mmCIF file of C-alpha atoms in Angstrom:
data_model
loop_
_atom_site.group_PDB
_atom_site.id
_atom_site.type_symbol
_atom_site.label_atom_id
_atom_site.label_comp_id
_atom_site.label_asym_id
_atom_site.label_seq_id
_atom_site.Cartn_x
_atom_site.Cartn_y
_atom_site.Cartn_z
ATOM 1 C CA MET E 1 -104.528 -9.393 24.743
ATOM 2 C CA SER E 2 -104.338 -13.149 24.912
ATOM 3 C CA SER E 3 -106.159 -16.252 23.795
ATOM 4 C CA HIS E 4 -105.818 -19.905 24.826
ATOM 5 C CA ASP E 5 -107.722 -23.101 25.351
ATOM 6 C CA GLU E 6 -107.047 -26.366 27.127
ATOM 7 C CA THR E 7 -105.115 -27.895 24.224
ATOM 8 C CA GLY E 8 -103.456 -24.863 22.629
ATOM 9 C CA VAL E 9 -100.424 -22.743 23.487
ATOM 10 C CA PRO E 10 -101.280 -19.413 25.077
ATOM 11 C CA PHE E 11 -100.469 -16.580 22.681
ATOM 12 C CA SER E 12 -100.283 -12.842 23.248
ATOM 13 C CA ILE E 13 -99.220 -9.785 21.282
ATOM 14 C CA SER E 14 -97.111 -7.121 22.939
ATOM 15 C CA ASN E 15 -98.335 -3.550 22.721
ATOM 16 C CA ASP E 16 -94.780 -2.398 21.954
ATOM 17 C CA GLN E 17 -94.087 -3.918 18.553
ATOM 18 C CA GLN E 18 -90.661 -3.888 16.895
ATOM 19 C CA ASN E 19 -90.149 -3.952 13.131
ATOM 20 C CA PHE E 20 -87.885 -6.592 11.600
ATOM 21 C CA ARG E 21 -86.550 -7.510 8.186
ATOM 22 C CA LEU E 22 -85.807 -11.165 7.601
ATOM 23 C CA ILE E 23 -83.368 -12.227 4.906
ATOM 24 C CA GLU E 24 -83.983 -15.296 2.780
ATOM 25 C CA LEU E 25 -80.580 -16.779 1.946
ATOM 26 C CA PRO E 26 -79.770 -18.768 -1.204
ATOM 27 C CA PRO E 27 -78.714 -22.346 -0.311
ATOM 28 C CA ALA E 28 -75.137 -21.787 -1.501
ATOM 29 C CA LEU E 29 -74.724 -18.677 0.636
ATOM 30 C CA LEU E 30 -76.347 -20.338 3.642
ATOM 31 C CA GLU E 31 -73.907 -23.233 3.379
ATOM 32 C CA LEU E 32 -71.014 -20.797 3.102
ATOM 33 C CA ILE E 33 -71.819 -18.770 6.210
ATOM 34 C CA ALA E 34 -72.672 -21.911 8.186
ATOM 35 C CA SER E 35 -69.281 -23.447 7.432
ATOM 36 C CA GLU E 36 -66.561 -23.748 10.042
ATOM 37 C CA ASN E 37 -64.486 -20.933 8.520
ATOM 38 C CA ALA E 38 -67.294 -18.620 7.511
ATOM 39 C CA PRO E 39 -66.093 -15.629 5.449
ATOM 40 C CA SER E 40 -66.989 -12.011 6.044
ATOM 41 C CA LEU E 41 -69.950 -10.547 4.184
ATOM 42 C CA TYR E 42 -70.015 -6.937 3.011
ATOM 43 C CA LEU E 43 -73.095 -4.759 2.609
ATOM 44 C CA LYS E 44 -72.400 -2.217 -0.135
ATOM 45 C CA SER E 45 -74.199 0.256 -2.368
ATOM 46 C CA GLU E 46 -73.255 2.235 -5.439
ATOM 47 C CA GLN E 47 -72.711 5.963 -5.250
ATOM 48 C CA PRO E 48 -75.535 7.850 -7.055
ATOM 49 C CA ASN E 49 -74.828 8.924 -10.636
ATOM 50 C CA LEU E 50 -71.370 7.362 -10.641
ATOM 51 C CA VAL E 51 -72.192 5.201 -13.650
ATOM 52 C CA ALA E 52 -74.732 6.258 -16.248
ATOM 53 C CA SER E 53 -76.826 3.326 -17.398
ATOM 54 C CA SER E 54 -80.273 2.627 -18.771
ATOM 55 C CA THR E 55 -80.482 -0.291 -16.339
ATOM 56 C CA PRO E 56 -80.929 0.828 -12.714
ATOM 57 C CA ALA E 57 -78.193 -0.418 -10.430
ATOM 58 C CA PRO E 58 -79.138 -2.344 -7.301
ATOM 59 C CA THR E 59 -79.654 -0.022 -4.337
ATOM 60 C CA ALA E 60 -77.805 -2.461 -2.081
ATOM 61 C CA VAL E 61 -75.782 -5.631 -2.508
ATOM 62 C CA ILE E 62 -74.205 -8.189 -0.214
ATOM 63 C CA CYS E 63 -70.825 -9.490 -1.320
ATOM 64 C CA THR E 64 -68.678 -12.443 -0.471
ATOM 65 C CA HIS E 65 -65.085 -12.475 -1.664
ATOM 66 C CA ASP E 66 -66.101 -13.528 -5.177
ATOM 67 C CA GLN E 67 -69.894 -13.253 -5.450
ATOM 68 C CA THR E 68 -72.430 -10.435 -5.452
ATOM 69 C CA PHE E 69 -76.071 -10.706 -4.381
ATOM 70 C CA GLU E 70 -78.651 -8.012 -4.953
ATOM 71 C CA VAL E 71 -80.810 -7.231 -1.919
ATOM 72 C CA ARG E 72 -84.500 -7.085 -2.908
ATOM 73 C CA GLN E 73 -87.451 -6.308 -0.678
ATOM 74 C CA VAL E 74 -90.456 -8.562 -1.213
ATOM 75 C CA GLN E 75 -93.785 -7.353 0.119
ATOM 76 C CA SER E 76 -96.290 -9.838 1.542
ATOM 77 C CA SER E 77 -99.995 -9.632 2.316
ATOM 78 C CA ASN E 78 -99.376 -11.828 5.350
ATOM 79 C CA ILE E 79 -97.835 -10.633 8.579
ATOM 80 C CA LEU E 80 -95.076 -12.710 10.098
ATOM 81 C CA TYR E 81 -94.826 -12.398 13.874
ATOM 82 C CA ILE E 82 -91.578 -12.711 15.822
ATOM 83 C CA ILE E 83 -92.290 -14.548 19.062
ATOM 84 C CA GLU E 84 -90.541 -15.417 22.315
ATOM 85 C CA PRO E 85 -91.448 -17.625 25.324
ATOM 86 C CA SER E 86 -93.467 -15.847 27.981
ATOM 87 C CA SER E 87 -95.700 -16.357 31.022
ATOM 88 C CA ILE E 88 -99.324 -15.389 30.466
ATOM 89 C CA ASP E 89 -101.994 -14.683 33.035
ATOM 90 C CA SER E 90 -104.433 -17.607 32.990
ATOM 91 C CA GLY E 91 -107.212 -15.744 34.700
ATOM 92 C CA ASP E 92 -107.336 -18.426 37.386
ATOM 93 C CA GLU E 93 -105.512 -16.951 40.352
ATOM 94 C CA ILE E 94 -106.127 -19.971 42.614
ATOM 95 C CA GLU E 95 -105.304 -23.156 40.655
ATOM 96 C CA CYS E 96 -102.933 -21.898 37.935
ATOM 97 C CA PRO E 97 -102.343 -18.170 37.888
ATOM 98 C CA MET E 98 -99.691 -18.235 35.108
ATOM 99 C CA LEU E 99 -99.374 -20.294 31.934
ATOM 100 C CA SER E 100 -96.323 -20.895 29.746
ATOM 101 C CA GLY E 101 -96.954 -19.440 26.297
ATOM 102 C CA VAL E 102 -95.487 -17.221 23.583
ATOM 103 C CA THR E 103 -95.666 -13.491 22.981
ATOM 104 C CA ALA E 104 -95.273 -11.706 19.647
ATOM 105 C CA PHE E 105 -92.932 -8.779 20.234
ATOM 106 C CA GLY E 106 -92.286 -7.891 16.597
ATOM 107 C CA GLN E 107 -93.627 -8.292 13.108
ATOM 108 C CA CYS E 108 -92.241 -8.534 9.605
ATOM 109 C CA LYS E 109 -94.369 -7.230 6.750
ATOM 110 C CA ALA E 110 -91.694 -7.705 4.084
ATOM 111 C CA LEU E 111 -88.826 -10.072 3.397
ATOM 112 C CA LEU E 112 -85.400 -9.381 1.978
ATOM 113 C CA GLU E 113 -84.197 -11.870 -0.594
ATOM 114 C CA LEU E 114 -80.687 -12.187 -2.001
ATOM 115 C CA VAL E 115 -80.454 -12.750 -5.745
ATOM 116 C CA PRO E 116 -77.142 -13.492 -7.513
ATOM 117 C CA VAL E 117 -76.459 -10.745 -10.028
ATOM 118 C CA GLN E 118 -74.249 -10.408 -13.076
ATOM 119 C CA THR E 119 -72.216 -7.332 -12.251
ATOM 120 C CA ARG E 120 -70.659 -4.890 -14.705
ATOM 121 C CA PRO E 121 -67.360 -4.060 -13.017
ATOM 122 C CA VAL E 122 -65.552 -3.087 -16.230
ATOM 123 C CA GLN E 123 -68.209 -0.532 -17.135
ATOM 124 C CA PHE E 124 -68.180 0.765 -13.554
ATOM 125 C CA LEU E 125 -64.404 1.254 -13.492
ATOM 126 C CA ARG E 126 -64.346 2.831 -16.961
ATOM 127 C CA HIS E 127 -66.494 5.616 -15.544
ATOM 128 C CA ALA E 128 -64.913 5.723 -12.099
ATOM 129 C CA ILE E 129 -61.238 5.864 -13.149
ATOM 130 C CA PRO E 130 -59.927 8.779 -15.243
ATOM 131 C CA ILE E 131 -57.522 8.304 -18.136
ATOM 132 C CA TYR E 132 -53.907 8.982 -17.292
ATOM 133 C CA ASN E 133 -52.256 12.092 -18.690
ATOM 134 C CA GLU E 134 -48.547 11.407 -18.618
ATOM 135 C CA LYS E 135 -47.655 15.038 -19.354
ATOM 136 C CA LYS E 136 -49.793 17.026 -16.931
ATOM 137 C CA PHE E 137 -50.612 14.250 -14.464
ATOM 138 C CA LEU E 138 -54.258 15.286 -14.768
ATOM 139 C CA PRO E 139 -57.331 13.359 -15.943
ATOM 140 C CA LEU E 140 -57.786 13.365 -19.714
ATOM 141 C CA THR E 141 -61.332 12.064 -19.519
ATOM 142 C CA ALA E 142 -63.592 14.688 -21.060
ATOM 143 C CA GLY E 143 -65.787 16.440 -18.517
ATOM 144 C CA TRP E 144 -64.179 14.556 -15.631
ATOM 145 C CA THR E 145 -65.283 15.958 -12.278
ATOM 146 C CA GLY E 146 -65.139 12.881 -10.059
ATOM 147 C CA GLY E 147 -61.674 13.404 -8.624
ATOM 148 C CA THR E 148 -59.012 10.724 -8.462
ATOM 149 C CA LYS E 149 -59.383 8.049 -5.783
ATOM 150 C CA SER E 150 -57.182 5.269 -4.589
ATOM 151 C CA LYS E 151 -57.850 1.668 -5.556
ATOM 152 C CA GLN E 152 -59.032 0.887 -2.038
ATOM 153 C CA ALA E 153 -61.464 3.827 -2.048
ATOM 154 C CA LEU E 154 -62.883 2.689 -5.391
ATOM 155 C CA LEU E 155 -63.351 -0.843 -4.068
ATOM 156 C CA ALA E 156 -65.261 0.508 -1.063
ATOM 157 C CA ASP E 157 -67.748 2.213 -3.427
ATOM 158 C CA ALA E 158 -67.916 -0.623 -5.953
ATOM 159 C CA PRO E 159 -71.194 -2.604 -5.777
ATOM 160 C CA PHE E 160 -69.552 -5.959 -6.406
ATOM 161 C CA SER E 161 -67.126 -8.380 -4.824
ATOM 162 C CA THR E 162 -63.388 -7.936 -4.408
ATOM 163 C CA SER E 163 -62.628 -10.711 -6.886
ATOM 164 C CA GLU E 164 -64.861 -9.160 -9.550
ATOM 165 C CA PHE E 165 -63.283 -5.761 -8.901
ATOM 166 C CA ASP E 166 -59.743 -7.129 -9.230
ATOM 167 C CA SER E 167 -60.630 -8.889 -12.479
ATOM 168 C CA ALA E 168 -61.982 -5.673 -14.012
ATOM 169 C CA TRP E 169 -59.033 -3.670 -12.685
ATOM 170 C CA THR E 170 -56.646 -6.063 -14.395
ATOM 171 C CA GLU E 171 -58.647 -6.130 -17.640
ATOM 172 C CA LEU E 172 -58.489 -2.322 -17.927
ATOM 173 C CA CYS E 173 -54.744 -2.300 -17.125
ATOM 174 C CA ALA E 174 -55.556 0.118 -14.307
ATOM 175 C CA PHE E 175 -52.764 1.194 -11.977
ATOM 176 C CA GLU E 176 -51.956 3.428 -9.022
ATOM 177 C CA ILE E 177 -49.476 6.273 -8.710
ATOM 178 C CA GLU E 178 -49.178 7.879 -5.286
ATOM 179 C CA ASP E 179 -52.484 6.353 -4.130
ATOM 180 C CA GLU E 180 -54.356 7.648 -7.173
ATOM 181 C CA ALA E 181 -56.034 5.263 -9.624
ATOM 182 C CA TRP E 182 -55.623 5.742 -13.366
ATOM 183 C CA ARG E 183 -56.277 3.796 -16.549
ATOM 184 C CA PRO E 184 -54.620 4.093 -19.957
ATOM 185 C CA SER E 185 -56.568 4.817 -23.123
ATOM 186 C CA ALA E 186 -56.567 2.442 -26.082
ATOM 187 C CA SER E 187 -54.120 4.640 -27.997
ATOM 188 C CA GLN E 188 -51.765 4.741 -25.003
ATOM 189 C CA LEU E 189 -51.891 0.964 -24.689
ATOM 190 C CA ASP E 190 -51.187 0.586 -28.400
ATOM 191 C CA GLN E 191 -48.191 2.931 -28.248
ATOM 192 C CA ILE E 192 -46.711 1.359 -25.128
ATOM 193 C CA TRP E 193 -47.092 -2.176 -26.472
ATOM 194 C CA SER E 194 -45.383 -1.163 -29.727
ATOM 195 C CA SER E 195 -42.501 0.356 -27.734
ATOM 196 C CA PHE E 196 -42.286 -2.732 -25.552
ATOM 197 C CA MET E 197 -42.133 -5.084 -28.537
ATOM 198 C CA ALA E 198 -39.468 -2.926 -30.180
ATOM 199 C CA GLU E 199 -37.343 -2.968 -27.013
ATOM 200 C CA THR E 200 -37.637 -6.725 -26.483
ATOM 201 C CA THR E 201 -36.801 -7.380 -30.142
ATOM 202 C CA ILE E 202 -33.697 -5.189 -29.970
ATOM 203 C CA ARG E 203 -32.549 -6.904 -26.776
ATOM 204 C CA GLY E 204 -33.245 -10.371 -28.171
ATOM 205 C CA ILE E 205 -35.773 -11.260 -25.484
ATOM 206 C CA ASP E 206 -38.177 -14.080 -26.358
ATOM 207 C CA VAL E 207 -41.555 -13.037 -24.943
ATOM 208 C CA THR E 208 -43.210 -16.296 -26.027
ATOM 209 C CA SER E 209 -41.643 -18.106 -23.074
ATOM 210 C CA THR E 210 -41.030 -17.170 -19.459
ATOM 211 C CA PHE E 211 -38.766 -14.151 -19.385
ATOM 212 C CA GLN E 212 -37.408 -11.675 -16.862
ATOM 213 C CA TYR E 213 -38.187 -8.080 -17.588
ATOM 214 C CA VAL E 214 -36.079 -5.217 -16.329
ATOM 215 C CA ASP E 215 -36.930 -1.608 -15.597
ATOM 216 C CA ARG E 216 -34.978 -0.477 -18.642
ATOM 217 C CA ILE E 217 -37.587 -2.216 -20.802
ATOM 218 C CA LEU E 218 -40.678 -1.355 -18.776
ATOM 219 C CA THR E 219 -39.978 2.291 -18.118
ATOM 220 C CA VAL E 220 -39.610 3.242 -21.809
ATOM 221 C CA VAL E 221 -38.285 6.589 -20.616
ATOM 222 C CA GLU E 222 -37.799 8.006 -24.089
ATOM 223 C CA ASP E 223 -41.556 7.787 -24.691
ATOM 224 C CA GLY E 224 -42.448 9.450 -21.395
ATOM 225 C CA TRP E 225 -44.498 6.598 -19.935
ATOM 226 C CA ASP E 226 -44.595 5.731 -16.267
ATOM 227 C CA LYS E 227 -43.440 2.157 -15.688
ATOM 228 C CA ALA E 228 -46.674 1.398 -13.813
ATOM 229 C CA ILE E 229 -48.492 1.160 -17.157
ATOM 230 C CA PRO E 230 -46.266 -1.523 -18.757
ATOM 231 C CA HIS E 231 -46.393 -3.395 -15.459
ATOM 232 C CA ALA E 232 -50.214 -3.311 -15.622
ATOM 233 C CA ILE E 233 -50.153 -4.547 -19.229
ATOM 234 C CA LEU E 234 -47.933 -7.506 -18.389
ATOM 235 C CA ARG E 235 -50.067 -8.329 -15.360
ATOM 236 C CA MET E 236 -53.135 -8.443 -17.606
ATOM 237 C CA LEU E 237 -51.441 -10.526 -20.322
ATOM 238 C CA SER E 238 -49.711 -12.973 -18.013
ATOM 239 C CA SER E 239 -50.899 -16.518 -17.567
ATOM 240 C CA ASP E 240 -52.796 -17.151 -14.338
ATOM 241 C CA ASP E 241 -50.550 -16.905 -11.282
ATOM 242 C CA GLU E 242 -47.470 -16.520 -13.433
ATOM 243 C CA HIS E 243 -46.905 -12.807 -12.874
ATOM 244 C CA THR E 244 -44.666 -12.387 -9.834
ATOM 245 C CA MET E 245 -43.035 -9.526 -8.006
ATOM 246 C CA GLU E 246 -39.617 -11.025 -8.762
ATOM 247 C CA GLY E 247 -39.891 -9.815 -12.340
ATOM 248 C CA TRP E 248 -40.595 -13.063 -14.183
ATOM 249 C CA VAL E 249 -43.595 -13.304 -16.465
ATOM 250 C CA LEU E 250 -45.173 -15.759 -18.914
ATOM 251 C CA ILE E 251 -47.512 -14.107 -21.406
ATOM 252 C CA ASP E 252 -50.664 -16.011 -22.330
ATOM 253 C CA ARG E 253 -50.555 -16.574 -26.086
ATOM 254 C CA PHE E 254 -54.267 -16.423 -26.907
ATOM 255 C CA LYS E 255 -54.927 -13.524 -24.546
ATOM 256 C CA CYS E 256 -52.056 -11.510 -26.007
ATOM 257 C CA VAL E 257 -52.939 -12.025 -29.662
ATOM 258 C CA GLN E 258 -56.580 -11.107 -29.123
ATOM 259 C CA TRP E 259 -55.827 -8.125 -26.873
ATOM 260 C CA VAL E 260 -53.309 -6.573 -29.257
ATOM 261 C CA GLY E 261 -55.872 -6.698 -32.086
ATOM 262 C CA GLN E 262 -58.660 -5.289 -29.927
ATOM 263 C CA VAL E 263 -56.521 -2.428 -28.631
ATOM 264 C CA TYR E 264 -55.299 -1.500 -32.114
ATOM 265 C CA LEU E 265 -58.846 -1.590 -33.496
ATOM 266 C CA GLU E 266 -60.236 0.505 -30.635
ATOM 267 C CA ALA E 267 -57.417 3.046 -30.904
ATOM 268 C CA LEU E 268 -58.145 3.508 -34.592
ATOM 269 C CA CYS E 269 -61.891 3.891 -34.160
ATOM 270 C CA ARG E 270 -61.802 6.139 -31.113
ATOM 271 C CA GLY E 271 -59.220 8.278 -32.874
ATOM 272 C CA GLY E 272 -61.614 8.773 -35.782
ATOM 273 C CA LYS E 273 -59.182 7.208 -38.255
ATOM 274 C CA ALA E 274 -59.778 4.912 -41.184
ATOM 275 C CA ALA E 275 -57.942 1.625 -40.920
ATOM 276 C CA PRO E 276 -55.123 1.035 -43.356
ATOM 277 C CA SER E 277 -55.692 -1.624 -45.924
ATOM 278 C CA ASN E 278 -52.986 -3.713 -44.261
ATOM 279 C CA PHE E 279 -54.691 -3.722 -40.851
ATOM 280 C CA LEU E 280 -54.163 -7.447 -40.387
ATOM 281 C CA GLN E 281 -50.490 -7.183 -41.306
ATOM 282 C CA ILE E 282 -49.909 -4.330 -38.823
ATOM 283 C CA TRP E 283 -51.645 -6.398 -36.147
ATOM 284 C CA GLN E 284 -49.347 -9.317 -36.927
ATOM 285 C CA ASP E 285 -46.290 -7.054 -36.879
ATOM 286 C CA GLN E 286 -47.063 -6.135 -33.247
ATOM 287 C CA LEU E 287 -46.895 -9.785 -32.211
ATOM 288 C CA PRO E 288 -43.966 -12.111 -31.578
ATOM 289 C CA GLU E 289 -42.905 -13.862 -34.778
ATOM 290 C CA ARG E 290 -44.125 -17.269 -33.542
ATOM 291 C CA TRP E 291 -47.631 -15.909 -32.939
ATOM 292 C CA ARG E 292 -48.168 -13.917 -36.146
ATOM 293 C CA GLU E 293 -50.352 -16.493 -37.827
ATOM 294 C CA ASP E 294 -52.694 -16.568 -34.813
ATOM 295 C CA ALA E 295 -54.025 -13.101 -35.685
ATOM 296 C CA LYS E 296 -57.429 -13.727 -37.265
ATOM 297 C CA LEU E 297 -60.368 -11.352 -37.583
ATOM 298 C CA ASP E 298 -62.546 -13.969 -35.890
ATOM 299 C CA LEU E 299 -60.737 -13.171 -32.637
ATOM 300 C CA LEU E 300 -62.254 -9.682 -32.707
ATOM 301 C CA SER E 301 -65.859 -10.838 -33.057
ATOM 302 C CA ALA E 302 -66.671 -10.074 -29.414
ATOM 303 C CA SER E 303 -65.471 -6.478 -29.709
ATOM 304 C CA SER E 304 -66.280 -5.671 -33.325
ATOM 305 C CA THR E 305 -69.021 -5.779 -35.919
ATOM 306 C CA ASP E 306 -68.510 -7.025 -39.457
ATOM 307 C CA LEU E 307 -70.145 -4.475 -41.769
ATOM 308 C CA GLY E 308 -69.543 -6.524 -44.893
ATOM 309 C CA ASN E 309 -67.360 -5.746 -47.911
ATOM 310 C CA GLY E 310 -64.291 -6.132 -45.736
ATOM 311 C CA ARG E 311 -65.375 -3.415 -43.289
ATOM 312 C CA ILE E 312 -65.334 -3.806 -39.550
ATOM 313 C CA THR E 313 -66.067 -1.461 -36.631
ATOM 314 C CA PHE E 314 -65.201 -1.460 -32.949
ATOM 315 C CA ARG E 315 -68.221 -2.325 -30.821
ATOM 316 C CA GLY E 316 -67.476 -0.121 -27.845
ATOM 317 C CA GLN E 317 -69.907 1.374 -25.389
ATOM 318 C CA PRO E 318 -69.726 5.173 -25.397
ATOM 319 C CA SER E 319 -68.973 6.751 -22.041
ATOM 320 C CA THR E 320 -71.066 9.454 -20.382
ATOM 321 C CA THR E 321 -69.171 12.083 -22.367
ATOM 322 C CA THR E 322 -69.195 10.211 -25.655
ATOM 323 C CA LYS E 323 -71.417 11.482 -28.415
ATOM 324 C CA GLN E 324 -72.410 9.534 -31.478
ATOM 325 C CA VAL E 325 -70.586 10.848 -34.486
ATOM 326 C CA PRO E 326 -72.848 11.571 -37.492
ATOM 327 C CA GLU E 327 -71.983 9.364 -40.412
ATOM 328 C CA ALA E 328 -71.175 12.396 -42.516
ATOM 329 C CA LYS E 329 -68.543 13.433 -39.967
ATOM 330 C CA ALA E 330 -67.078 10.042 -39.154
ATOM 331 C CA SER E 331 -63.947 10.931 -41.101
ATOM 332 C CA GLY E 332 -65.892 10.331 -44.294
ATOM 333 C CA MET E 333 -65.593 6.633 -43.718
ATOM 334 C CA LYS E 334 -68.770 5.837 -45.613
ATOM 335 C CA ASN E 335 -67.027 7.123 -48.695
ATOM 336 C CA LEU E 336 -63.560 5.825 -47.880
ATOM 337 C CA LYS E 337 -63.093 2.460 -49.530
ATOM 338 C CA PRO E 338 -59.389 1.645 -49.502
ATOM 339 C CA PRO E 339 -58.475 -1.781 -50.815
ATOM 340 C CA GLY E 340 -58.549 -4.523 -48.215
ATOM 341 C CA LEU E 341 -59.924 -3.761 -44.758
ATOM 342 C CA ASP E 342 -61.882 -0.600 -43.979
ATOM 343 C CA ILE E 343 -62.851 0.239 -40.380
ATOM 344 C CA GLU E 344 -65.868 2.428 -39.819
ATOM 345 C CA CYS E 345 -65.893 4.441 -36.602
ATOM 346 C CA LEU E 346 -69.313 4.694 -34.920
ATOM 347 C CA TYR E 347 -68.149 6.512 -31.794
ATOM 348 C CA ALA E 348 -65.449 8.975 -30.917
ATOM 349 C CA SER E 349 -64.622 10.522 -27.569
ATOM 350 C CA ASN E 350 -62.298 13.308 -26.481
ATOM 351 C CA GLU E 351 -61.013 11.023 -23.763
ATOM 352 C CA ASP E 352 -59.374 8.755 -26.328
ATOM 353 C CA LEU E 353 -58.138 11.240 -28.887
ATOM 354 C CA LEU E 354 -54.537 10.887 -27.718
#
């Protein structure tokens, strides 16, 4: 059908309509893809049931190298037609048989909008990567049935950007052995760091300045750890862009002091143990001498809860296999009141009882 008058543009609607989805781009993303060296965009989605969460994950996201946008469908009561130039029969075969007009060959009943999202890559990787078992080379994560993937395979399934993935990978001290991704538990990290500090102290290595590590220190063969784990720890603790393949590293002071306290606290709580009264002193003893006085309980505020009366607990999110421990069974910590600092464990998980 068609309609036109002497002043208007002839308009017709094709009988064969195509369906379209138009995407509304945020200004920043539009500027990025319109630039001379436009980056690649990646359309990704999360595998079902990979991460248990009370908040539904986006069904689809579009990622740049360092940003993630959720794809949302917005319904509209109006119909948007997609048109193209066409020649329309004027009905006057003598004077002007054809008129220049437009024809609607498709319609769009809904729009897709891209909304920047705050991703949760650490939580995703905690569930996607099993804990490393250095003895049996098998996952220690309780109830683990997901198999062991490579880092690249995990990135392909991760509903966030490469930069966000790499940041979470580094934060968890994750590593690969024979194209299989693993992560250490808090107790493993605590043990390896203690061994590392003992080795560097014996060898007279000052870890508060740039130093060159050697495989004899990283491997820690007598403790049975694969050297990939100490490498991952140093990568996480190193100052930005300071960790190099040549074996030189500069450890970030603030990051190290805070991390050592958090790992020790988490290892205690997940192991169902009461903290010794000299918790702060033990924390300081695991640090270089120059950094001992930096260890303050305030540094643990983001990962702990002050229960009062000198008691503190690790504020960790239980995994899909973690069950809340009844207070009566939490190692009797409600009744344990050693002098000094007492840590109350709210959660325990088989995956971290190492």
